[in-house]
CSV table of C-alpha atoms in Angstrom, one decimal:
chain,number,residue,atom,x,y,z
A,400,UNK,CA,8.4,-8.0,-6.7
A,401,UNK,CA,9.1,-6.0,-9.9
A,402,UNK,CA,10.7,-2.4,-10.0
A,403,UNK,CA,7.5,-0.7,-9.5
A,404,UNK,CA,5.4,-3.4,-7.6
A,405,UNK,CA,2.3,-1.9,-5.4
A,406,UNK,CA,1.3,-4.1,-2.2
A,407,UNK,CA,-1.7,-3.4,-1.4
A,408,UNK,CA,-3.0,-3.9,2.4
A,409,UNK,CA,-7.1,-4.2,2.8
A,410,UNK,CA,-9.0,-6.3,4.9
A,411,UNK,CA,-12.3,-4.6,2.9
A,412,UNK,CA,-12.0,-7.5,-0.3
A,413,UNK,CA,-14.5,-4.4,-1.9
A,414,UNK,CA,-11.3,-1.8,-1.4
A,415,UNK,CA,-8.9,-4.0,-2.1
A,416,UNK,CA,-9.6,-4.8,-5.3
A,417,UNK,CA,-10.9,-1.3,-5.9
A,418,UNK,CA,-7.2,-0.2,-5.4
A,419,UNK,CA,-5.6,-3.2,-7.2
A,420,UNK,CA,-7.8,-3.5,-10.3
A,421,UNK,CA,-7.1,0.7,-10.9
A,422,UNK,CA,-3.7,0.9,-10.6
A,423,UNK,CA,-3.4,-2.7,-12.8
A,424,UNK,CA,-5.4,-1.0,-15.1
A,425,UNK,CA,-2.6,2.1,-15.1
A,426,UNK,CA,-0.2,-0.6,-15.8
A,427,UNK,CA,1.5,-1.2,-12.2
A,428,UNK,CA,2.8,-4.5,-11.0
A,429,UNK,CA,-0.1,-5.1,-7.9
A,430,UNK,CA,-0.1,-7.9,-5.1
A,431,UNK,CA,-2.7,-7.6,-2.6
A,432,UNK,CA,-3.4,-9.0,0.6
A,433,UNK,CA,-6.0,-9.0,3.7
A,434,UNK,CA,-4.0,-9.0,6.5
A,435,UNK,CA,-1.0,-7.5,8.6
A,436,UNK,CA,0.7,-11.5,8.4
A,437,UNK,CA,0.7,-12.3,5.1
A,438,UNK,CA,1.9,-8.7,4.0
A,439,UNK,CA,4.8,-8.9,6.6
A,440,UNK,CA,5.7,-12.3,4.9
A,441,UNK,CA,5.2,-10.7,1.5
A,442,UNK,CA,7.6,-7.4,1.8
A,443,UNK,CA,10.2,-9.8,3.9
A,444,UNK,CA,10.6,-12.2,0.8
A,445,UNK,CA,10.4,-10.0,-1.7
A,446,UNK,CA,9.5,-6.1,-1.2
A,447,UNK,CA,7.5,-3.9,-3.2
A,448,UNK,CA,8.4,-0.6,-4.2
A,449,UNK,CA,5.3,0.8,-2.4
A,450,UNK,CA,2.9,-0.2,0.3
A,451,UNK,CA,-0.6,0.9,0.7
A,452,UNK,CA,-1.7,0.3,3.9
A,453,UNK,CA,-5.3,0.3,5.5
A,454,UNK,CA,-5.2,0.8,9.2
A,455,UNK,CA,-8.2,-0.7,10.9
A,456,UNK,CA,-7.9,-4.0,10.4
A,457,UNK,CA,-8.5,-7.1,12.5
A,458,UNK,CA,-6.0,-9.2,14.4
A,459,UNK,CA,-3.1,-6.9,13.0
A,460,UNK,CA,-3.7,-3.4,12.7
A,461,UNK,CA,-1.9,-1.4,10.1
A,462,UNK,CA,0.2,0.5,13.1
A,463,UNK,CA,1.4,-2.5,14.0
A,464,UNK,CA,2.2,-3.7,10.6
A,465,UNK,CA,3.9,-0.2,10.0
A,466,UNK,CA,6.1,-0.7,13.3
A,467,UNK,CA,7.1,-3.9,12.3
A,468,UNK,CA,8.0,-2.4,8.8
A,469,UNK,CA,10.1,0.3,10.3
A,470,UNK,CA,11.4,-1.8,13.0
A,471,UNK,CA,13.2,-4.5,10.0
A,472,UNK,CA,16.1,-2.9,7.8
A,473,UNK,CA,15.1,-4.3,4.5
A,474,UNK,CA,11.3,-3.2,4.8
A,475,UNK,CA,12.1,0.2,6.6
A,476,UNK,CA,13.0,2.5,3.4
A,477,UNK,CA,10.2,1.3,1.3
A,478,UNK,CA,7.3,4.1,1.3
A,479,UNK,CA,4.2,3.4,3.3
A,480,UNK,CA,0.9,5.5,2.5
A,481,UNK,CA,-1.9,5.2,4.9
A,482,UNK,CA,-5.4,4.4,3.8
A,483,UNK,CA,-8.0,5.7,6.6
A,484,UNK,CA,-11.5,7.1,7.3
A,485,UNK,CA,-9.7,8.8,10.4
A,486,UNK,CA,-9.3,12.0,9.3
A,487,UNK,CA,-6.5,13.2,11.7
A,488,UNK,CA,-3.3,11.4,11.0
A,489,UNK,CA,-1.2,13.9,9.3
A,490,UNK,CA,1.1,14.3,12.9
A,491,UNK,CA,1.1,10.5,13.6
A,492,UNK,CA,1.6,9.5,9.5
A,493,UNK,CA,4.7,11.3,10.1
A,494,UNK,CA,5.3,10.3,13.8
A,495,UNK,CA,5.6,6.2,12.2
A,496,UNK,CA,7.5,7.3,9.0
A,497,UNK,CA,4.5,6.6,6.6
A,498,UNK,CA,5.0,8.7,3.6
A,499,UNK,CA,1.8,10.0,3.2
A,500,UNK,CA,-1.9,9.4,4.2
A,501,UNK,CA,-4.9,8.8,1.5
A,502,UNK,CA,-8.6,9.4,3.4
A,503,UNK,CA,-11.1,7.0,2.8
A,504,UNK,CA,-13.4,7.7,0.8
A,505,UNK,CA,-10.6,8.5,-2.2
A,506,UNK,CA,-10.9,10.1,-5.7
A,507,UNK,CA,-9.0,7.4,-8.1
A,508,UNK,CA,-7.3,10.4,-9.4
A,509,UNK,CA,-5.9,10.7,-5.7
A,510,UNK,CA,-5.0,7.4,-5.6
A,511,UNK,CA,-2.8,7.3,-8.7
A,512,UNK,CA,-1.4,10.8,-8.2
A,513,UNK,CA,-0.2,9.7,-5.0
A,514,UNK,CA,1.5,6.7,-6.4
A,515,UNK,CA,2.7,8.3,-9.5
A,516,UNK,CA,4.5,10.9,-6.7
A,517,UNK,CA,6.5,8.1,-4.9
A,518,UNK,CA,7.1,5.5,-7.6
A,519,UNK,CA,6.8,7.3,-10.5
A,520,UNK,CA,5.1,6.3,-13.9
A,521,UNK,CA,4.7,3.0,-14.2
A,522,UNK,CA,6.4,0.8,-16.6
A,523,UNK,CA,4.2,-0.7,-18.4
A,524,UNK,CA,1.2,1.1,-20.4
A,525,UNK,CA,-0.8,-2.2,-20.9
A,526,UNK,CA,-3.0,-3.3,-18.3
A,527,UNK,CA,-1.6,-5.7,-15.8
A,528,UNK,CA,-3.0,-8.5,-13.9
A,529,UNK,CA,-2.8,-8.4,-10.2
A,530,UNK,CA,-2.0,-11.0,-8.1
A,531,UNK,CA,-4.6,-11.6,-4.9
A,532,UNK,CA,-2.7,-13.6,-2.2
């Protein structure tokens, strides 16, 4: 994945493209995936410089995608921000090394801000296209 590469993690298709269509349109590098497997194999092969990572998910939850993150040394530095209705994560976000946590429902301004704060600007000002895997 490219320098500033966003991967985002949403079983909600609705959320998921919400998240990948606005920071495309901001002019980040965006994969995006439904499930804890395929983002594991995803950030093995080729990591992004940012994960955004929905917790309640079926068959893989994101806590166990985070530990399994954390628990591999090429996946364990990149930053991990939490996408939740649960609105009492701060002490646990930290607990798993996520970076930060993003409530559900989110302000796009929020969204980006919060990118924008651990990957900085993004490269590009054209729109990209974002890849849906």
């Amino acid at each position: 994945m490219t320098l500033r590469t966003i991967l985002v993690v949403d079983d909600d298709p609705d959320i998921r493209e919400l998240i990948a269509q606005t920071l495309s349109d901001e002019g980040y590098a965006v994969v995006a995936c439904g499930d804890g497997r395929t983002a594991l194999s995803l950030t093995s092969s080729n990591p992004p410089s940012l994960i955004l990572l929905d917790l309640m998910m079926p068959t893989m939850s994101g806590w166990q995608i985070i530990k399994n993150l954390k628990a591999a040394s090429r996946s364990a530095i990149i930053p991990v921000v939490l996408v939740s209705a649960s609105r009492d994560l701060n002490y646990t976000t930290e607990e798993l090394g996520a970076s930060a946590y993003l409530p559900k429902p989110f302000d796009l301004d929020d969204l980006i801000n919060i990118v924008m704060k651990h990957v900085g600007k993004p490269e590009y000002r054209e729109p990209l296209n974002h890849k849906e895997l």
